[in-house]
mmCIF file of N, CA and C in Angstrom:
data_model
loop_
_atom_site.group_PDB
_atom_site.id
_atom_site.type_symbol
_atom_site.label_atom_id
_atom_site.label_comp_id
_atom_site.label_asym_id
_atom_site.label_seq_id
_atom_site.Cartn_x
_atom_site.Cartn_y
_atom_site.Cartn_z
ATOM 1 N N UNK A 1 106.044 -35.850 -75.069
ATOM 2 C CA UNK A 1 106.593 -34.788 -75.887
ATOM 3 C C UNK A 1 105.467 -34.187 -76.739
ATOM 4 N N UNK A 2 104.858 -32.738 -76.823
ATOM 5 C CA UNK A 2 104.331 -32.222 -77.311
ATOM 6 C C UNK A 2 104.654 -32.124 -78.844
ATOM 7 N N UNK A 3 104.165 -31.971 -79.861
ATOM 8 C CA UNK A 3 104.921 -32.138 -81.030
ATOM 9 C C UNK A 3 103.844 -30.477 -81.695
ATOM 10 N N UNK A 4 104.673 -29.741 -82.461
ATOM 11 C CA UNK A 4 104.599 -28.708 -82.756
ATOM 12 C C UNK A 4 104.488 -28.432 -84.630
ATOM 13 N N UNK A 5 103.557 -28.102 -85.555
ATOM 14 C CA UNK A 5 103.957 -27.992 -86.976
ATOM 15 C C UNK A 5 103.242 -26.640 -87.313
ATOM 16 N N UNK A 6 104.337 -26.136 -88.058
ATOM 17 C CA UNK A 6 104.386 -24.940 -88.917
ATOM 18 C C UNK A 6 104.683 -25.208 -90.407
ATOM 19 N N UNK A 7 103.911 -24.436 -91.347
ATOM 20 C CA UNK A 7 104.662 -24.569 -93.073
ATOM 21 C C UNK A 7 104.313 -23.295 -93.214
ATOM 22 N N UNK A 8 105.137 -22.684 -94.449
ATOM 23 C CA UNK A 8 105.198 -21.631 -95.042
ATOM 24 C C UNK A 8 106.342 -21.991 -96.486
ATOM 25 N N UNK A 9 106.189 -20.564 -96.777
ATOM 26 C CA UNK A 9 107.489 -20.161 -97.800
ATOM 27 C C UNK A 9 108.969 -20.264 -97.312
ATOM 28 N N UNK A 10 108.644 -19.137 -96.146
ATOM 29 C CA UNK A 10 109.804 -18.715 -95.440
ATOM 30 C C UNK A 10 110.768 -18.305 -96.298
ATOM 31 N N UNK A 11 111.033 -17.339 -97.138
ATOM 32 C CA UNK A 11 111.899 -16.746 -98.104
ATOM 33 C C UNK A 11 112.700 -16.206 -97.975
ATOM 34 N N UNK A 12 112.388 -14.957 -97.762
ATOM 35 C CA UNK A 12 113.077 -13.749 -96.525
ATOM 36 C C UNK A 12 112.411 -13.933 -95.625
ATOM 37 N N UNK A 13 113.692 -14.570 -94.273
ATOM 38 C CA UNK A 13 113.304 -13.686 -93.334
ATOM 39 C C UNK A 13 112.592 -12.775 -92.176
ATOM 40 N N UNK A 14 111.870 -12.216 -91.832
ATOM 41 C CA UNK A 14 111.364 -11.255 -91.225
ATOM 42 C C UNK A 14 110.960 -11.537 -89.868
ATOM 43 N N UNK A 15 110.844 -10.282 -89.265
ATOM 44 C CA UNK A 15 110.661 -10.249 -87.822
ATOM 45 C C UNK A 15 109.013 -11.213 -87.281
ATOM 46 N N UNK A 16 108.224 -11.384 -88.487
ATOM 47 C CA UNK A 16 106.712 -11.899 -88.643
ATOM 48 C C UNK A 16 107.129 -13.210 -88.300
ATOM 49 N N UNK A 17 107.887 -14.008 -89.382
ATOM 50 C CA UNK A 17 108.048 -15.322 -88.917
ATOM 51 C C UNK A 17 109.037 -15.468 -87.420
ATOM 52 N N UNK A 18 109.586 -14.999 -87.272
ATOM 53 C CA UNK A 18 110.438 -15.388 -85.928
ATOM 54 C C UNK A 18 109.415 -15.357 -84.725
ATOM 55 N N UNK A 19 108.531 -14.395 -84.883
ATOM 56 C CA UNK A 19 107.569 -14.818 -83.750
ATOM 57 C C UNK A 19 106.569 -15.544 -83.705
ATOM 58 N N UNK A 20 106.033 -15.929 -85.496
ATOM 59 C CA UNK A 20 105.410 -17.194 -85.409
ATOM 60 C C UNK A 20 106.426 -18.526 -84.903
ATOM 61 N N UNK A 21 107.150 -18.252 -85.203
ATOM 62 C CA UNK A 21 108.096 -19.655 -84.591
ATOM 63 C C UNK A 21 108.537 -20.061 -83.318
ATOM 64 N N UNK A 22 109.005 -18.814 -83.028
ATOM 65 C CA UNK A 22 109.042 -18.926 -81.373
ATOM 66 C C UNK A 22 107.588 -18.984 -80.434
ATOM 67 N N UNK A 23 106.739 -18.255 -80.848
ATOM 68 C CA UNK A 23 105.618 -19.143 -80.649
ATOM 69 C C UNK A 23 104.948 -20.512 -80.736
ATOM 70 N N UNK A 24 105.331 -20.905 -82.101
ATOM 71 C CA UNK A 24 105.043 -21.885 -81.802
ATOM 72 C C UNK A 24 105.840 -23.070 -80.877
ATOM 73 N N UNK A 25 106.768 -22.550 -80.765
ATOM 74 C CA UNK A 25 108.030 -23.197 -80.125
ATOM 75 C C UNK A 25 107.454 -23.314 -78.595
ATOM 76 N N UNK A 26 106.767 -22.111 -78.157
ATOM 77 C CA UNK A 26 106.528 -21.771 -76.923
ATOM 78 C C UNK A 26 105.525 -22.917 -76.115
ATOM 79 N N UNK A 27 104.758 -23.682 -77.624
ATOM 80 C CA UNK A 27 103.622 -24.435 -77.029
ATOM 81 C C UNK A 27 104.041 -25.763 -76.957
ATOM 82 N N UNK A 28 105.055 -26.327 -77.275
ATOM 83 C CA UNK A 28 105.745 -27.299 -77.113
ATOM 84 C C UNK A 28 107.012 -27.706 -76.944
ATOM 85 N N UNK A 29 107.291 -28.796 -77.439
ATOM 86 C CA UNK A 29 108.745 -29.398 -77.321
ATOM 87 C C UNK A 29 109.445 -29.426 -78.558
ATOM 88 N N UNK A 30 108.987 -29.837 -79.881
ATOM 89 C CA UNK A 30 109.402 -30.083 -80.956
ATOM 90 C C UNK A 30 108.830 -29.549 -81.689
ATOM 91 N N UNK A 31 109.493 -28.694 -83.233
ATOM 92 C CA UNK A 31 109.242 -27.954 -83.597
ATOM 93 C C UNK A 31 109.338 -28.040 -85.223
ATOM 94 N N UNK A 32 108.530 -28.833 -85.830
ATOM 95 C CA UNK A 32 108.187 -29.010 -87.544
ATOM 96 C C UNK A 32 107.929 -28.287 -88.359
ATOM 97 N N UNK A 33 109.058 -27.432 -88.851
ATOM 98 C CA UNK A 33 108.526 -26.642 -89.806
ATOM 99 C C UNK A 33 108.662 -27.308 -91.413
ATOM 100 N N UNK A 34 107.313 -27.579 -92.255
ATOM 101 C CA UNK A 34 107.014 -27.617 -93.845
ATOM 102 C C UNK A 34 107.149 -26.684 -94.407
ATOM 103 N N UNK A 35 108.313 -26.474 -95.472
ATOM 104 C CA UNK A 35 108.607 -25.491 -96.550
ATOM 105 C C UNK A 35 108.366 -26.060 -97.803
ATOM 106 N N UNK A 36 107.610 -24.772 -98.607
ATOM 107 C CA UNK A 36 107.653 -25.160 -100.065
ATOM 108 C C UNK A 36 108.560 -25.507 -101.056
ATOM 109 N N UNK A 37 108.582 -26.508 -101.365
ATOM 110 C CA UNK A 37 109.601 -26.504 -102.570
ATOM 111 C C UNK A 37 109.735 -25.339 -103.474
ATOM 112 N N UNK A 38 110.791 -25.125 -104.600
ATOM 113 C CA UNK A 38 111.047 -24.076 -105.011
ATOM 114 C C UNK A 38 110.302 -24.029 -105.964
ATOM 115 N N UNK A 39 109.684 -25.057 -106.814
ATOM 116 C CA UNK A 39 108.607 -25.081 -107.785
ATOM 117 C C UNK A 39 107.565 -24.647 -107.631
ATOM 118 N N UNK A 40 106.886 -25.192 -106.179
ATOM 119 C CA UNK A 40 105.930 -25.023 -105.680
ATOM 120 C C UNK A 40 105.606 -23.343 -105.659
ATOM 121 N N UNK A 41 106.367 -22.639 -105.045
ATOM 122 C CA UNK A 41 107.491 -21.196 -104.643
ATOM 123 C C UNK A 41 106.483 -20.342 -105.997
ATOM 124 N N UNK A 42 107.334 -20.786 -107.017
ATOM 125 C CA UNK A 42 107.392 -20.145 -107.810
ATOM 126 C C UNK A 42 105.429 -19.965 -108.592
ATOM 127 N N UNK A 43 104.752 -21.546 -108.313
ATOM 128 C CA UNK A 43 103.191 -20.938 -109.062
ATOM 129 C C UNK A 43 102.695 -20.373 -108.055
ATOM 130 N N UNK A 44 103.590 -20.501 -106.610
ATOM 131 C CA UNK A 44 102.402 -19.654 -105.827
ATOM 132 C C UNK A 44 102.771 -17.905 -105.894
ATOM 133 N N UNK A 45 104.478 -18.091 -106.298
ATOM 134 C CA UNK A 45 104.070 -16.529 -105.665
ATOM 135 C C UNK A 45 105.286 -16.108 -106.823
ATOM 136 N N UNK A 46 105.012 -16.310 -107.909
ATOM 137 C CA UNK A 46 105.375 -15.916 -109.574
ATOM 138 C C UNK A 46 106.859 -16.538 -109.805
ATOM 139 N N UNK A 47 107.317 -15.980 -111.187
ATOM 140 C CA UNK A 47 108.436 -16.669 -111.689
ATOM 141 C C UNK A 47 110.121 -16.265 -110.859
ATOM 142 N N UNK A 48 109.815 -14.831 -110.307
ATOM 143 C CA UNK A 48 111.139 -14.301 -109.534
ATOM 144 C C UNK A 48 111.518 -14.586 -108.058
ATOM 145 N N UNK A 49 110.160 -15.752 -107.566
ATOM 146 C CA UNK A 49 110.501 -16.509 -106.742
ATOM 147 C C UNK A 49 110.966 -17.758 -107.033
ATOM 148 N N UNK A 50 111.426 -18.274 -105.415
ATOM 149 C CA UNK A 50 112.133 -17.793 -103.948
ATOM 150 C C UNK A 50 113.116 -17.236 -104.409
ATOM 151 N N UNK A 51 113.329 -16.311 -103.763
ATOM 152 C CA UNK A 51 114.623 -15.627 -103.524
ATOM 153 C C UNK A 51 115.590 -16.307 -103.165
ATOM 154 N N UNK A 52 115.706 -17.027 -102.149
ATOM 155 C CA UNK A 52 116.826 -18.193 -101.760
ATOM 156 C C UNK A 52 115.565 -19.550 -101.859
ATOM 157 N N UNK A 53 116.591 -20.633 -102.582
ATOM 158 C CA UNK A 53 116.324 -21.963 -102.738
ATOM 159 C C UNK A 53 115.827 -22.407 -101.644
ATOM 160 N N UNK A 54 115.147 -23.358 -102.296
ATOM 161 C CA UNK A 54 114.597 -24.251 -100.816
ATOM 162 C C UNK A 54 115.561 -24.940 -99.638
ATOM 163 N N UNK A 55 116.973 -25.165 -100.282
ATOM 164 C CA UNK A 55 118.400 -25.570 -99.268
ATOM 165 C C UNK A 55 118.652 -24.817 -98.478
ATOM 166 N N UNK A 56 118.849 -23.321 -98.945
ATOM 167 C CA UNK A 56 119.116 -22.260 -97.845
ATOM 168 C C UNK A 56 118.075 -22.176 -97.195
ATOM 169 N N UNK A 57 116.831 -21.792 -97.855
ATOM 170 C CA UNK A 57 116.045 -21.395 -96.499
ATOM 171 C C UNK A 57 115.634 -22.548 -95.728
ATOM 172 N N UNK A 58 115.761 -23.453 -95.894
ATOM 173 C CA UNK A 58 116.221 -25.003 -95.226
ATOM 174 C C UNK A 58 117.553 -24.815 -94.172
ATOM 175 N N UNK A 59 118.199 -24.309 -94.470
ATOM 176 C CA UNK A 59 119.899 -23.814 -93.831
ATOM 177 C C UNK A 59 119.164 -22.779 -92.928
ATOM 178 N N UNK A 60 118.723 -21.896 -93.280
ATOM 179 C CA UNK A 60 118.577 -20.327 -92.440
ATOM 180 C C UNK A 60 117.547 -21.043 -91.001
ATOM 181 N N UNK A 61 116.297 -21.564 -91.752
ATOM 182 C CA UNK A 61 115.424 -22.372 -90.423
ATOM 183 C C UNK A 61 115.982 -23.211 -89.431
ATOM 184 N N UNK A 62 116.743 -24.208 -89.742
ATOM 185 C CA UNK A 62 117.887 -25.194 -89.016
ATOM 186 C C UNK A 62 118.406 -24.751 -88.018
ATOM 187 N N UNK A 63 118.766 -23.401 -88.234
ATOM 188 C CA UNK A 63 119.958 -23.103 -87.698
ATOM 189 C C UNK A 63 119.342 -21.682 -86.403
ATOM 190 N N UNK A 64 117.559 -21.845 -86.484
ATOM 191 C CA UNK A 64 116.937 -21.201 -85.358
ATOM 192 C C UNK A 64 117.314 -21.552 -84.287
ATOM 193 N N UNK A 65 117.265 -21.369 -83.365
ATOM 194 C CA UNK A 65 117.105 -22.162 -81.742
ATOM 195 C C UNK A 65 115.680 -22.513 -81.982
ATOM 196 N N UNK A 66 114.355 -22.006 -82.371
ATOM 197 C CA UNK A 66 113.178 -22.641 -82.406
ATOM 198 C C UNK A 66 112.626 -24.159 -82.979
ATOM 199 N N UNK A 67 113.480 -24.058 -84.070
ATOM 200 C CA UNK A 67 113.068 -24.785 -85.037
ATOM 201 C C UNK A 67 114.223 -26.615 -84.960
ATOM 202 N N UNK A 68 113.391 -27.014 -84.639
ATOM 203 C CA UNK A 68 114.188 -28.758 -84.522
ATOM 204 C C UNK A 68 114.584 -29.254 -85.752
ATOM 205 N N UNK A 69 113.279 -29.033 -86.727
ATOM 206 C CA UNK A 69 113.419 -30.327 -88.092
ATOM 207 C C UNK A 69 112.423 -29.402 -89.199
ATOM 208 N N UNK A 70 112.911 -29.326 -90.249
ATOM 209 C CA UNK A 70 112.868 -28.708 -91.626
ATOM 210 C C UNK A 70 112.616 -30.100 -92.519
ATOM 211 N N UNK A 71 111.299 -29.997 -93.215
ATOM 212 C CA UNK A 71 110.859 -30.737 -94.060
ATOM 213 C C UNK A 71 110.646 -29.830 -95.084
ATOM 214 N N UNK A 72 110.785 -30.447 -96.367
ATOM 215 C CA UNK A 72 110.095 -29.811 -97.731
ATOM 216 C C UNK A 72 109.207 -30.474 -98.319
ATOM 217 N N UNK A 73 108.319 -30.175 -98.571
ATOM 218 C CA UNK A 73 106.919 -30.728 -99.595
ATOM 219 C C UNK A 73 107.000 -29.666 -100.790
ATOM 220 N N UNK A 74 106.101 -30.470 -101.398
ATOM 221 C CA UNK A 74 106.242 -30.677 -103.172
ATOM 222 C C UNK A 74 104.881 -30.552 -103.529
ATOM 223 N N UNK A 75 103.978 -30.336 -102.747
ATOM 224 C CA UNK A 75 102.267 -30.234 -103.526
ATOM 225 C C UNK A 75 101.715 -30.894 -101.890
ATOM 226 N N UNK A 76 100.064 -30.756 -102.444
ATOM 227 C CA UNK A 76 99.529 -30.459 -101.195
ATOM 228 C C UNK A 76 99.277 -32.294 -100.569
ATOM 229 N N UNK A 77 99.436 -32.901 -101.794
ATOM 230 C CA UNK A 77 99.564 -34.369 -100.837
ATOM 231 C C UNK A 77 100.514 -34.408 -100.252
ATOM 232 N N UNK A 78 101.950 -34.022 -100.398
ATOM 233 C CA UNK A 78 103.113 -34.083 -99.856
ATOM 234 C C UNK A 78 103.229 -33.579 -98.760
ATOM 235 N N UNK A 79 102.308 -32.642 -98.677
ATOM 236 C CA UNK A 79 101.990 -31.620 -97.521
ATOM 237 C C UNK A 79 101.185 -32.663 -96.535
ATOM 238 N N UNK A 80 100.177 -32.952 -96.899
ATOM 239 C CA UNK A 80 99.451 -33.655 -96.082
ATOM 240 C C UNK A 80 99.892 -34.877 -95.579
ATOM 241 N N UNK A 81 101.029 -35.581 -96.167
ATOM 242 C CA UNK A 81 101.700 -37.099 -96.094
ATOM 243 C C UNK A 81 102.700 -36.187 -94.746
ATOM 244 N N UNK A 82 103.104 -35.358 -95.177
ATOM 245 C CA UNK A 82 104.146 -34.996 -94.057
ATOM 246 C C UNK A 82 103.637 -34.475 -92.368
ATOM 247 N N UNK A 83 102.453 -33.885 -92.550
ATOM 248 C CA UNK A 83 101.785 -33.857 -91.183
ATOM 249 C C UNK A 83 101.085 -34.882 -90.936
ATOM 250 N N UNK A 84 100.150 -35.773 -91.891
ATOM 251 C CA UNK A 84 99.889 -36.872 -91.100
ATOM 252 C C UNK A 84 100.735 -38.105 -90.810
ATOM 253 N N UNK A 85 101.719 -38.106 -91.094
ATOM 254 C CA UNK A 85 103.337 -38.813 -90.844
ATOM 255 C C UNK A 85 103.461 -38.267 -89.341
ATOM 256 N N UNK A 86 103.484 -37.086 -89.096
ATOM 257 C CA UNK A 86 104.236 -36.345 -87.819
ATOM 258 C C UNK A 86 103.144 -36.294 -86.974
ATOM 259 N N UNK A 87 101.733 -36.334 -87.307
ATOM 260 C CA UNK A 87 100.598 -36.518 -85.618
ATOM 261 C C UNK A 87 100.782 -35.659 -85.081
ATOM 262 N N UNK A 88 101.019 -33.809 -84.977
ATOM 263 C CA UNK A 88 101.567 -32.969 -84.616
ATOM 264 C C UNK A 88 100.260 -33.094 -83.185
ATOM 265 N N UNK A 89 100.711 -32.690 -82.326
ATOM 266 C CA UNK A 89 99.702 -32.035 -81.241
ATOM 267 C C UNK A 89 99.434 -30.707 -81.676
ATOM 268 N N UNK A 90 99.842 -29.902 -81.821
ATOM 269 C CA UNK A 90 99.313 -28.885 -82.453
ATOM 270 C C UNK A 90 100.048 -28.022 -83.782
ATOM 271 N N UNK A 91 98.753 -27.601 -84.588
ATOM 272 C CA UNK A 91 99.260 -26.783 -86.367
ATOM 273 C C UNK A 91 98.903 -25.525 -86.127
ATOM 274 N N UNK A 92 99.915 -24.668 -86.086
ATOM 275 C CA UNK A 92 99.580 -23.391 -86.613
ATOM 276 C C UNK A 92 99.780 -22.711 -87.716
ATOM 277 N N UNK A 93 98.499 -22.178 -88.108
ATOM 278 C CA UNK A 93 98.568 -21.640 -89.428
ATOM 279 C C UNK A 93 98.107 -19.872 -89.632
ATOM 280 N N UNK A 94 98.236 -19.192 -90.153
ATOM 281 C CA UNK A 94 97.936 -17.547 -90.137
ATOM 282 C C UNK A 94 96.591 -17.899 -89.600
ATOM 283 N N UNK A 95 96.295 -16.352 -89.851
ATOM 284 C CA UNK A 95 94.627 -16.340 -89.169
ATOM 285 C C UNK A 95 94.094 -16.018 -90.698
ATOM 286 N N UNK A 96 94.893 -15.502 -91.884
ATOM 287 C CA UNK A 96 93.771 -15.521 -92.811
ATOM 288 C C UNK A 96 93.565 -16.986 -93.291
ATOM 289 N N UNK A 97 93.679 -17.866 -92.757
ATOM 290 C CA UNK A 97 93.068 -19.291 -93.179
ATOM 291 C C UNK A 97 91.571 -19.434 -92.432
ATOM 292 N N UNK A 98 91.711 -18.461 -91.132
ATOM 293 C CA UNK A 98 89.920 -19.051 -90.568
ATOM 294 C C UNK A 98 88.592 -18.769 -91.693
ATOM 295 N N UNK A 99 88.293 -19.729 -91.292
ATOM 296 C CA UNK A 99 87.236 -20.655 -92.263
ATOM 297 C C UNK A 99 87.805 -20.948 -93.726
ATOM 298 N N UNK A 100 88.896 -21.332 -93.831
ATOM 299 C CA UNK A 100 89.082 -21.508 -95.399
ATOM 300 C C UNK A 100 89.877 -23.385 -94.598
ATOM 301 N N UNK A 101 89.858 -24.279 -95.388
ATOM 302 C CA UNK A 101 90.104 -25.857 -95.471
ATOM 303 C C UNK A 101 91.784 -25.658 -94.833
ATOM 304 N N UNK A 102 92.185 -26.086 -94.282
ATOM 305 C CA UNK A 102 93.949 -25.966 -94.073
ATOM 306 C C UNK A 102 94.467 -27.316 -94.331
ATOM 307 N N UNK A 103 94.636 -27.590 -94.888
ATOM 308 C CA UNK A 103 95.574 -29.236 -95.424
ATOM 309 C C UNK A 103 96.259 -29.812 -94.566
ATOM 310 N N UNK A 104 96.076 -30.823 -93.762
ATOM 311 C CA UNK A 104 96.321 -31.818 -93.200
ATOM 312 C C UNK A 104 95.667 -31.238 -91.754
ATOM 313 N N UNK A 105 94.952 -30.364 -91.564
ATOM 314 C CA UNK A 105 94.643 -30.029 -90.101
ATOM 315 C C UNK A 105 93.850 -31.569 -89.239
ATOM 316 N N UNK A 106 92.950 -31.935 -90.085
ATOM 317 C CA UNK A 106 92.470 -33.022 -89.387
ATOM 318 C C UNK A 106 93.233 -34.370 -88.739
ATOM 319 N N UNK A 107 94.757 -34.289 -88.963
ATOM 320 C CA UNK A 107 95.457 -35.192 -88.319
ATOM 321 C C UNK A 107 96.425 -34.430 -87.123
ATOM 322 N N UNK A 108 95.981 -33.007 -86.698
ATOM 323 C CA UNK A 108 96.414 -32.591 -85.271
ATOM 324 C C UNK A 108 95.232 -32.769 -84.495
ATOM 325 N N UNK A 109 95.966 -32.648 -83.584
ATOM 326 C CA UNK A 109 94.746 -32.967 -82.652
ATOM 327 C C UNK A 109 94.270 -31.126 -82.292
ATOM 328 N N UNK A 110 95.088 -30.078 -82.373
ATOM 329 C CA UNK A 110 94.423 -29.102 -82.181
ATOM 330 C C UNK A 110 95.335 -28.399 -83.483
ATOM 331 N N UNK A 111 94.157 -27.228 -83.956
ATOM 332 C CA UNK A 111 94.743 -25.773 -85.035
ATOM 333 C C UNK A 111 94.664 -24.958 -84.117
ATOM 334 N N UNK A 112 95.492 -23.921 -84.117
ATOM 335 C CA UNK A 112 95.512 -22.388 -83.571
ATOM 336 C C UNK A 112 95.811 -21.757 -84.954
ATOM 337 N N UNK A 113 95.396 -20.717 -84.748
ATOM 338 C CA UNK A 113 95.200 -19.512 -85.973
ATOM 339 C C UNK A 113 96.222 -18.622 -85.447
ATOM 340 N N UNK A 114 97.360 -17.998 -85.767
ATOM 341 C CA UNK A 114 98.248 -17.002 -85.694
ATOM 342 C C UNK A 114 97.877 -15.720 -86.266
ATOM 343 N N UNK A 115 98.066 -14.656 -85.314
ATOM 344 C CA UNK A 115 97.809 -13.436 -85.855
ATOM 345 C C UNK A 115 99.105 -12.709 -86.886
ATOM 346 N N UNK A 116 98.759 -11.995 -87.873
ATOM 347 C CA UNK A 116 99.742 -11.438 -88.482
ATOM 348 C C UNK A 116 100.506 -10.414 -87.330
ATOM 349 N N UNK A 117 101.928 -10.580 -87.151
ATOM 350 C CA UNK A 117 102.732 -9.546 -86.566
ATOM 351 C C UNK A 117 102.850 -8.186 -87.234
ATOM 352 N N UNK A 118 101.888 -7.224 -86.474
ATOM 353 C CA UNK A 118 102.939 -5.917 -87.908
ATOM 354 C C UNK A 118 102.298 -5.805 -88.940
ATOM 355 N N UNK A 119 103.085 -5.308 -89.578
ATOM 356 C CA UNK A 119 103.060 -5.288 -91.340
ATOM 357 C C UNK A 119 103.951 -5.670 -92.270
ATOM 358 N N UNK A 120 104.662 -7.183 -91.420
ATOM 359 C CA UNK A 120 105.797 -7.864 -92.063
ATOM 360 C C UNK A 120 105.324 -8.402 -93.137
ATOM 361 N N UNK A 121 105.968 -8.436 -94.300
ATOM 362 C CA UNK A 121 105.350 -9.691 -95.826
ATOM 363 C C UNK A 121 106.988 -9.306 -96.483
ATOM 364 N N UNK A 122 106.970 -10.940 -96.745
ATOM 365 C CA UNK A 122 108.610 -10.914 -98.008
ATOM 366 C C UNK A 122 108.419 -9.969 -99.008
ATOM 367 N N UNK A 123 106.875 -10.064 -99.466
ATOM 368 C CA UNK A 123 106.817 -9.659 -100.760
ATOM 369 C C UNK A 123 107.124 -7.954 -100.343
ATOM 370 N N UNK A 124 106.769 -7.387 -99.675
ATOM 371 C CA UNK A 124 106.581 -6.033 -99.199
ATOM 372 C C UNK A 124 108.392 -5.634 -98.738
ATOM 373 N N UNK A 125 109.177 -6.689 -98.710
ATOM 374 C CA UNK A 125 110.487 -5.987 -98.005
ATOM 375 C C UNK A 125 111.077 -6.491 -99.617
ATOM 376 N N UNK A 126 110.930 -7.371 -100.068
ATOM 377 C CA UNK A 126 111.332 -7.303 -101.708
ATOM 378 C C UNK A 126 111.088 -5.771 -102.468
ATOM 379 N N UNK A 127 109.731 -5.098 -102.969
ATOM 380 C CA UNK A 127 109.508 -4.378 -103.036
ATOM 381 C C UNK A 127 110.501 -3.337 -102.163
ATOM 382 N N UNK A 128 110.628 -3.060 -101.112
ATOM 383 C CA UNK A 128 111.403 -2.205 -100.667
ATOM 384 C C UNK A 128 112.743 -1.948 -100.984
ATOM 385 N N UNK A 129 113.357 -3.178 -101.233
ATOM 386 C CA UNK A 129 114.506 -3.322 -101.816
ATOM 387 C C UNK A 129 114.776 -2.497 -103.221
ATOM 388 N N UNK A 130 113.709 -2.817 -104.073
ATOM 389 C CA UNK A 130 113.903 -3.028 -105.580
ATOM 390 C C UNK A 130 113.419 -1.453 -105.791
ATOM 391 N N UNK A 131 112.565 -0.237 -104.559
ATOM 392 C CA UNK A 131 112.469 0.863 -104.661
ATOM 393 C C UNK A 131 113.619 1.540 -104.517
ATOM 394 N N UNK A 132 114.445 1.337 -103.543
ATOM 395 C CA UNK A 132 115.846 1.491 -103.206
ATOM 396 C C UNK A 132 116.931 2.057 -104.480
ATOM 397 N N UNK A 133 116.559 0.918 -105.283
ATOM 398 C CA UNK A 133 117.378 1.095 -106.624
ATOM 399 C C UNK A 133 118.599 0.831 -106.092
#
């Protein structure tokens, strides 16, 4: 069994992550996605985050056909305890991580770098919303 890991926010949504997922889905059998806790959420990406709790978007991932098993981490050891727990055969992470350290990569046996889809970002369809009025 090939074993597969993804982490993100995953907040809203968007057409960006569904094809990182089904991609990654594509390269294996099992499919690990790491979500931030809501604390976490909030120093990375300010006080009016997540939009939905870490349960729902825990609920919304679950309930992919891609996605097998939904973990949450809490900081970057938690992060790293949870992929080197899982021995993924392969981590994919964006491509703006090439050459920057990716946390727990050294316990897959391979990284692939994902290209951004588009011009999908939560933060950018938030914004759209809140122009809306």
């Amino acid at each position: 069994m090939k074993k597969i890991f993804v982490n993100g926010t995953f907040d809203i949504l968007h057409r960006g992550h569904l094809e990182l997922l089904n991609y990654a889905k594509s390269l294996g059998d099992y499919l690990l996605v790491g979500i931030d806790n809501d604390e976490r959420v909030k120093e990375k990406k300010g006080l009016t985050r997540p939009i939905y709790n870490q349960e729902e978007r825990k609920f919304f991932l679950e309930n992919l056909k891609a996605v097998d098993e939904v973990g949450i981490f809490y900081d970057d050891s938690s992060l790293e305890g949870m992929i080197k727990e899982y021995k993924p055969d392969i981590m994919i992470v964006g491509s703006d991580w090439k050459g920057k350290p990716v946390i727990g990569s050294h316990y897959a046996a391979k990284l692939i770098f994902f290209d951004r889809i588009g011009d999908y970002a939560t933060t950018k369809t938030i914004q759209s919303i809140i122009n809306r009025g």
